[in-house]
GROMACS .gro file of C-alpha atoms in nm:
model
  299
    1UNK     CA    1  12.425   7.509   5.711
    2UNK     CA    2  12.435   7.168   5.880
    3UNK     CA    3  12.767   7.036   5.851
    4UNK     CA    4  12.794   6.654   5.932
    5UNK     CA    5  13.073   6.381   5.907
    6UNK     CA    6  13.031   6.013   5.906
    7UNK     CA    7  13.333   5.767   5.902
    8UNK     CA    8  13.366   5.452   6.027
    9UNK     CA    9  13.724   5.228   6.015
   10UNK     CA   10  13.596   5.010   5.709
   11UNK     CA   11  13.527   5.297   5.453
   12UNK     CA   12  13.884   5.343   5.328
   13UNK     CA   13  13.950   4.962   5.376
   14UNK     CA   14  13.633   4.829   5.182
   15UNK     CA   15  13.699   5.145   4.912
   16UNK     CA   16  14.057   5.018   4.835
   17UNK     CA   17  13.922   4.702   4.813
   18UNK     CA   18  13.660   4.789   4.557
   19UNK     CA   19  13.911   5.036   4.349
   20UNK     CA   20  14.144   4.737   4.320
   21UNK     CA   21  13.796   4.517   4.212
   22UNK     CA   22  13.738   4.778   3.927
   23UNK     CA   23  14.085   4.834   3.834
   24UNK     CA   24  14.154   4.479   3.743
   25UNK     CA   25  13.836   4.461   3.491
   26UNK     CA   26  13.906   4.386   3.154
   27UNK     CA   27  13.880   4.686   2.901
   28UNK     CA   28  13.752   4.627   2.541
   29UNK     CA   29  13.997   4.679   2.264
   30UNK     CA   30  13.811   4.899   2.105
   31UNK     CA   31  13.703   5.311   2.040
   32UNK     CA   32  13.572   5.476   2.309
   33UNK     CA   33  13.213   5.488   2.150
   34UNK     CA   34  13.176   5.122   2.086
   35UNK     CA   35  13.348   5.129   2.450
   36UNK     CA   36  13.081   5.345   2.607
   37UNK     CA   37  12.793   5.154   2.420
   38UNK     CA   38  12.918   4.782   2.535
   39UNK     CA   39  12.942   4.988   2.941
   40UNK     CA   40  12.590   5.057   2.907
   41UNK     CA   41  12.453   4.681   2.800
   42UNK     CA   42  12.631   4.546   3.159
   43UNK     CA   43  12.402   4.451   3.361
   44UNK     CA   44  12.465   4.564   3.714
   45UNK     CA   45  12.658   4.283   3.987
   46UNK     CA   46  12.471   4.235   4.285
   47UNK     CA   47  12.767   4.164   4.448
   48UNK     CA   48  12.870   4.526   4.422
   49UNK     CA   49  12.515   4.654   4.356
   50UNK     CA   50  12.319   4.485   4.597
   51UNK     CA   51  11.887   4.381   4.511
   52UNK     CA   52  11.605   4.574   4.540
   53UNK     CA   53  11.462   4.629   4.905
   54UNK     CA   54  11.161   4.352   4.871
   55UNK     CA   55  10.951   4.588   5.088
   56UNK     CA   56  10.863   4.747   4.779
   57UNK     CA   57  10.677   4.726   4.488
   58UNK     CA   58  10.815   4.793   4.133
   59UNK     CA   59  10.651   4.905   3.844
   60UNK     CA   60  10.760   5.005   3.500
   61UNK     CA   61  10.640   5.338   3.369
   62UNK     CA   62  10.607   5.524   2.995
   63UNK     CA   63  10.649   5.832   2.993
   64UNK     CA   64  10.492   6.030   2.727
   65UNK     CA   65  10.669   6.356   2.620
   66UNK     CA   66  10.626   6.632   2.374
   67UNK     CA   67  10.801   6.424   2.086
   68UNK     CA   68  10.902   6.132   2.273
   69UNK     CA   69  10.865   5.854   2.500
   70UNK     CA   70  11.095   5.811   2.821
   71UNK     CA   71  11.092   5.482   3.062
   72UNK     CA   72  11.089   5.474   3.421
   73UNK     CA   73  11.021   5.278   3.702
   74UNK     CA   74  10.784   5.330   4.018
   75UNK     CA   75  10.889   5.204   4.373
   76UNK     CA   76  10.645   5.234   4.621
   77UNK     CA   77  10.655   5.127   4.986
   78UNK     CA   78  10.309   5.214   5.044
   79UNK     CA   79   9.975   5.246   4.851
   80UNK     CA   80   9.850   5.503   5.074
   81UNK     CA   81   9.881   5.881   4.930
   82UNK     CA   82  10.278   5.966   5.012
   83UNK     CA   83  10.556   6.226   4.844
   84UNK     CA   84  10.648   6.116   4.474
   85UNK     CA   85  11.071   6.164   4.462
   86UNK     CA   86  11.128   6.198   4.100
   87UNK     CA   87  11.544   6.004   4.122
   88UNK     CA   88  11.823   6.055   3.874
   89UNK     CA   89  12.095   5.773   3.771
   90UNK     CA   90  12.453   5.877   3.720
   91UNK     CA   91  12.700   5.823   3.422
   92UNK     CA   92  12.822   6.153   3.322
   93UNK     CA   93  12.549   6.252   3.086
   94UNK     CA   94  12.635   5.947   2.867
   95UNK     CA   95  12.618   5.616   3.067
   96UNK     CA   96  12.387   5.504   3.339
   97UNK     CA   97  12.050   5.313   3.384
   98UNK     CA   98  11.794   5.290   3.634
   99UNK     CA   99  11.848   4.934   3.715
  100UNK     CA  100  12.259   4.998   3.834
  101UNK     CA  101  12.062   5.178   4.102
  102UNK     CA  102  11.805   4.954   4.232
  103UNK     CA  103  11.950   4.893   4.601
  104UNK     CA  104  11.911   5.300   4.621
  105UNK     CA  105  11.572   5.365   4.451
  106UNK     CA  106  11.404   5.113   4.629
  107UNK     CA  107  11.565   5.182   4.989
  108UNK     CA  108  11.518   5.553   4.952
  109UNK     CA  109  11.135   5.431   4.884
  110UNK     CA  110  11.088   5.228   5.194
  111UNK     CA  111  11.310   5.394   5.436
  112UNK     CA  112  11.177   5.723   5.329
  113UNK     CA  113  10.806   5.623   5.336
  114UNK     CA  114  10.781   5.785   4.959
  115UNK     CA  115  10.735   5.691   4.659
  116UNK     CA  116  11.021   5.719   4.386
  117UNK     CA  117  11.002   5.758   4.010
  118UNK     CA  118  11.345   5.630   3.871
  119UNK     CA  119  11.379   5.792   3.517
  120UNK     CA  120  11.608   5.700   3.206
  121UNK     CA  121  11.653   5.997   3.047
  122UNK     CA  122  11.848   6.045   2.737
  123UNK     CA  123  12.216   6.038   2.687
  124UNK     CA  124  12.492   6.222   2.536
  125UNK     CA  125  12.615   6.191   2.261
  126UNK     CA  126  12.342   6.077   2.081
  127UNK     CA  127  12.104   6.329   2.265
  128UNK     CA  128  12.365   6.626   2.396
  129UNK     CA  129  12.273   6.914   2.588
  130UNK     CA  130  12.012   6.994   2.726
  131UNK     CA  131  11.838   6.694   2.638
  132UNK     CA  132  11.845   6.509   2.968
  133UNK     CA  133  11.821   6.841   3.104
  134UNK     CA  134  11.439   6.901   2.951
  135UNK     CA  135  11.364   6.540   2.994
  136UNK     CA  136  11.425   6.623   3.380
  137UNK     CA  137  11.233   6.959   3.398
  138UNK     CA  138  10.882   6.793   3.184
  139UNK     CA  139  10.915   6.490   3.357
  140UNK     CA  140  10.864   6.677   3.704
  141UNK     CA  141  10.549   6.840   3.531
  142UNK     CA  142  10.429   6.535   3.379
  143UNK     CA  143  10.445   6.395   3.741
  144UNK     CA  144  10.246   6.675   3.883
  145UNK     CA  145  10.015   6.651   3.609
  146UNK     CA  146   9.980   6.261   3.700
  147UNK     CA  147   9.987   6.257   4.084
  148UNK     CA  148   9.661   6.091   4.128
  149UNK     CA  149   9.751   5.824   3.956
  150UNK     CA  150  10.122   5.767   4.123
  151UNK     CA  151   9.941   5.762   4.465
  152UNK     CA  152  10.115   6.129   4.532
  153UNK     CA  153   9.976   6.367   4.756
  154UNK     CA  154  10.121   6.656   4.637
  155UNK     CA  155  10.459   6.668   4.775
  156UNK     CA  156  10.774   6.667   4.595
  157UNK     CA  157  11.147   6.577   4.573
  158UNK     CA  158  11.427   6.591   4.358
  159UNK     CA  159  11.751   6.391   4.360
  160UNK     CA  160  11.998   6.236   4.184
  161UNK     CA  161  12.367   6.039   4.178
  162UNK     CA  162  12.676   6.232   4.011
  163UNK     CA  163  12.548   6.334   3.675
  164UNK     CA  164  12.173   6.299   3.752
  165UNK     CA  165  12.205   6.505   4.081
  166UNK     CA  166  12.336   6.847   3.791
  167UNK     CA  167  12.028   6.740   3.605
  168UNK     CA  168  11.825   6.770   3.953
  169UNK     CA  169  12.025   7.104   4.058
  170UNK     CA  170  11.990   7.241   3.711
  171UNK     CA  171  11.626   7.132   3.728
  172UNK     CA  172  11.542   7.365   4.014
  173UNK     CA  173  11.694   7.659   3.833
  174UNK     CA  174  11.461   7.554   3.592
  175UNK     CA  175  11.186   7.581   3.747
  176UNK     CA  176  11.276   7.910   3.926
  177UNK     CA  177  11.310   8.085   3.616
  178UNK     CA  178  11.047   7.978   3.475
  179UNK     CA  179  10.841   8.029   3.710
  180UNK     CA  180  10.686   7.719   3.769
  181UNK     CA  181  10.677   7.529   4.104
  182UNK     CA  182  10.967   7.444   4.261
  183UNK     CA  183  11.023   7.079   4.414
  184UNK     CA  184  10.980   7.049   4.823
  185UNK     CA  185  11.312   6.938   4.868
  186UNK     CA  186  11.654   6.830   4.650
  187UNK     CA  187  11.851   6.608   4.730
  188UNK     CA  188  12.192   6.613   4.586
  189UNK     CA  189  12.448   6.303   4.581
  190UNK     CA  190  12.823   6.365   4.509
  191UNK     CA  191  12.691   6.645   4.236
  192UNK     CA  192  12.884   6.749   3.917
  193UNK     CA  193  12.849   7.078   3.941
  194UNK     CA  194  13.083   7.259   3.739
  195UNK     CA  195  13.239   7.192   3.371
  196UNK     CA  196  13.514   6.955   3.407
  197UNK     CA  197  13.654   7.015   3.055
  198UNK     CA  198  13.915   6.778   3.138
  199UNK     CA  199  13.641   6.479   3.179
  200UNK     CA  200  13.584   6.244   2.878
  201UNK     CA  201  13.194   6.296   2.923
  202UNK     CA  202  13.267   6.681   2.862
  203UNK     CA  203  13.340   6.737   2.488
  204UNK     CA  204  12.987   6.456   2.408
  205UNK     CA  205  12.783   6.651   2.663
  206UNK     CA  206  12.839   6.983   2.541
  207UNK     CA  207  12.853   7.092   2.174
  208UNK     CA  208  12.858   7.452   2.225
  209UNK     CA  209  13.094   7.680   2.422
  210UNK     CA  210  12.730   7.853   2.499
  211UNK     CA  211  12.688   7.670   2.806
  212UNK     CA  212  12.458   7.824   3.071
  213UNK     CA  213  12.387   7.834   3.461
  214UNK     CA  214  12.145   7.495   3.403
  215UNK     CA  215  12.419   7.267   3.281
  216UNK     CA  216  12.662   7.413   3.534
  217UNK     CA  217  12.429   7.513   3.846
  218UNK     CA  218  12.779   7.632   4.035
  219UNK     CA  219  12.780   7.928   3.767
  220UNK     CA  220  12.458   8.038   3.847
  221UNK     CA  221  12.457   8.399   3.915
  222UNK     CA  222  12.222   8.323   4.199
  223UNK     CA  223  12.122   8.057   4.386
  224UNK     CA  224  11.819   8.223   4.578
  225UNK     CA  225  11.478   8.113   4.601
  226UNK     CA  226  11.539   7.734   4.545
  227UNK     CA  227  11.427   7.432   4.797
  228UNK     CA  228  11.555   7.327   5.107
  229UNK     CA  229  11.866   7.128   5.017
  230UNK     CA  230  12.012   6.816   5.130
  231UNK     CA  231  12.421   6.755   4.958
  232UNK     CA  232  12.612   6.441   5.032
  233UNK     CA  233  12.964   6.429   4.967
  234UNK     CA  234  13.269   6.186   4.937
  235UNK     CA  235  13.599   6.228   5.101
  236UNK     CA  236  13.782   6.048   4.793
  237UNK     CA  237  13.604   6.205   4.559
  238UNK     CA  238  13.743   6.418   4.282
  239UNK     CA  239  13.382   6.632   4.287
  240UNK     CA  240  13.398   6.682   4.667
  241UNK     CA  241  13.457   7.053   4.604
  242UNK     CA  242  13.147   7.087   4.376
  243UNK     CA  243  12.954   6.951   4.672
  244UNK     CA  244  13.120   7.169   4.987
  245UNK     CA  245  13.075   7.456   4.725
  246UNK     CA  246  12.704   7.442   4.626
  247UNK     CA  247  12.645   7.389   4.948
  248UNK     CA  248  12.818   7.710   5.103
  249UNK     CA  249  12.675   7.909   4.813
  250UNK     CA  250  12.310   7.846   4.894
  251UNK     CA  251  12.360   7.878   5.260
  252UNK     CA  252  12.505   8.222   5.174
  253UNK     CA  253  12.213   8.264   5.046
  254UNK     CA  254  11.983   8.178   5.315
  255UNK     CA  255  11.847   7.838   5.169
  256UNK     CA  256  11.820   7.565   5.476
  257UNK     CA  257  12.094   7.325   5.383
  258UNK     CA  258  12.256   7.002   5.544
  259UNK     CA  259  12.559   6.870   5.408
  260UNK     CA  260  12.685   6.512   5.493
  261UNK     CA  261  13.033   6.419   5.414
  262UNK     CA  262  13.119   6.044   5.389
  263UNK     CA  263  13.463   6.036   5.520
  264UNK     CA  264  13.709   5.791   5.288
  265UNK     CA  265  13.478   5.702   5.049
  266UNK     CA  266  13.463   5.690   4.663
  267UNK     CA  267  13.261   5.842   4.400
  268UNK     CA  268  12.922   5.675   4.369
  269UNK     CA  269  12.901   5.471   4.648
  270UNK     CA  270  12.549   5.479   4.600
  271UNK     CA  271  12.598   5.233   4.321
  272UNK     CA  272  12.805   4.974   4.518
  273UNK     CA  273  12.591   4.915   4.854
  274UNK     CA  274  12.673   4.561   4.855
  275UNK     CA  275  13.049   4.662   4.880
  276UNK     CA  276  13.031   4.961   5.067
  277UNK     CA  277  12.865   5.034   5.399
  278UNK     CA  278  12.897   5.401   5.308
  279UNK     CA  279  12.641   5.324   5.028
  280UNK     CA  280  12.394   5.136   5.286
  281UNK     CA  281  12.436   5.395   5.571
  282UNK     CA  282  12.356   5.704   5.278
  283UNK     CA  283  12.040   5.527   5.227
  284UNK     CA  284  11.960   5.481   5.529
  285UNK     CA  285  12.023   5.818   5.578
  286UNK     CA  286  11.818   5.977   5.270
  287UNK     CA  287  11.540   5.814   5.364
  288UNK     CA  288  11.484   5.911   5.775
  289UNK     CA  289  11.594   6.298   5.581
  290UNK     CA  290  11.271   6.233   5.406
  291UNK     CA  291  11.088   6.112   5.713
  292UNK     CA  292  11.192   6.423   5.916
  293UNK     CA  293  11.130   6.629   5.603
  294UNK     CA  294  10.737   6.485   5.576
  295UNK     CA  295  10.672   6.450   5.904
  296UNK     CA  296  10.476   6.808   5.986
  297UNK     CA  297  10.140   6.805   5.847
  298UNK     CA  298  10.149   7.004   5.517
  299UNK     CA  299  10.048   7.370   5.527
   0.00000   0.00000   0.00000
């Protein structure tokens, strides 16, 4: 495994700053459902969330699925034949949008030299386990199915924020099992990992104690036989050891890994770029991974 830490003296001073930002929000007097469906009509602050990189294009996308009908959005940074990244948003299984992520989809697009698919899957507790799970998993079919027509040439990643980055994890055991082709590369962003019971997402996520290795990839029974991995973690992150975990577990078993650590940084710094250099440097850094990952002519 590739072990790498990155600090620099402003993370903990511009994290503080942003915890005390968030901190001081106002909170709706109300339940915690009417609570979580108010959270998800924000619209994100580009002074914490930064714009789309305008060396991109965007495009919306439909989905069409076995029963349903998911939205996405294409960013491409070239029209020529690249790798298709098929991107997750955070919000433990019950919040979370494409657009809070814009800064990240789009930069991973043009720094990378890829093209991204940014997906809204469907969220708990309206749509528990393992919907967002099989949205994930047909999705990455439906996009090999439809590669001509995303300007793909063949390659593939997986990745994800927080929440979405279990749904990418989970997705690769997926595939494994089932025996049908396993992305290039994932890419995994301060992951949830393991089953929190003590989280408030936990008890809308999951409505069975029958929870298996898919929804909690850190319980697999094996990690063998999945794709080259790249895990980024947070120093001031409660789900740091989910990260430095996965990560030993599928060097153990002989999967090429690199872990970066962000040193004194917060959970989902991905989402506040504008705030956080951490968040501009790890997309920066995603996307020359990509580079270096694409850069051999394909076998």
């Amino acid at each position: 495994m590739t072990r790498e830490l990155i600090d620099s003296p402003e993370y903990g001073t511009e994290t503080d700053a942003l915890l005390k930002v968030l901190a001081d929000l106002p909170v709706p007097d109300v339940d915690p459902y009417q609570a979580l469906l108010l959270d998800r009509e924000d619209l994100p602050d580009p002074a914490l969330a930064g714009h789309p990189d305008p060396r991109v294009s965007l495009d919306d996308l439909t989905i069409d699925l076995p029963g349903r009908t998911l939205q996405a959005r294409v960013y491409r940074y070239s029209m020529q034949p690249r790798p298709i990244v098929l991107w997750l948003h955070g919000g433990g299984f019950v919040g979370g949008h494409l657009r809070d992520i814009e800064y990240a989809t789009s930069g991973i697009a043009a720094n990378g030299n890829v093209t991204v698919v940014s997906l809204n899957y469907r969220l708990a507790p309206e749509n528990p386990y393992p919907a967002a799970l099989h949205d994930t998993y047909e999705t990455l079919q439906w996009i090999r199915e439809h590669t001509a027509e995303l300007n793909g040439d063949g390659r593939i990643v997986i990745g994800g924020q927080s929440a979405g980055a279990a749904l990418a994890a989970g997705t690769c055991l997926l595939a494994r099992d089932e025996g049908t082709p396993l992305p290039d590369r994932q890419i995994l962003c301060y992951p949830t990992l393991d089953l929190h019971p003590d989280e408030d997402w936990h008890e809308w996520y999951f409505t069975s104690d029958e929870i298996p290795a898919t929804a909690v990839p850190l319980h697999a029974e094996s990690v063998a036989g999945l794709p080259p991995t790249l895990v980024l973690a947070a120093g001031r992150d409660s789900l740091r050891p989910d990260a430095l975990a996965y990560a030993g577990r599928l060097t153990q078993a002989g999967i090429p890994t690199r872990l970066v650590e962000y040193a004194d940084t917060m959970h989902a710094f991905l989402n506040f770029p504008a705030a956080l250099s951490a968040g501009r440097h790890a997309v920066e850094l995603i996307g020359a991974d990509l580079r270096a990952t694409f850069s051999a002519p394909r076998a």
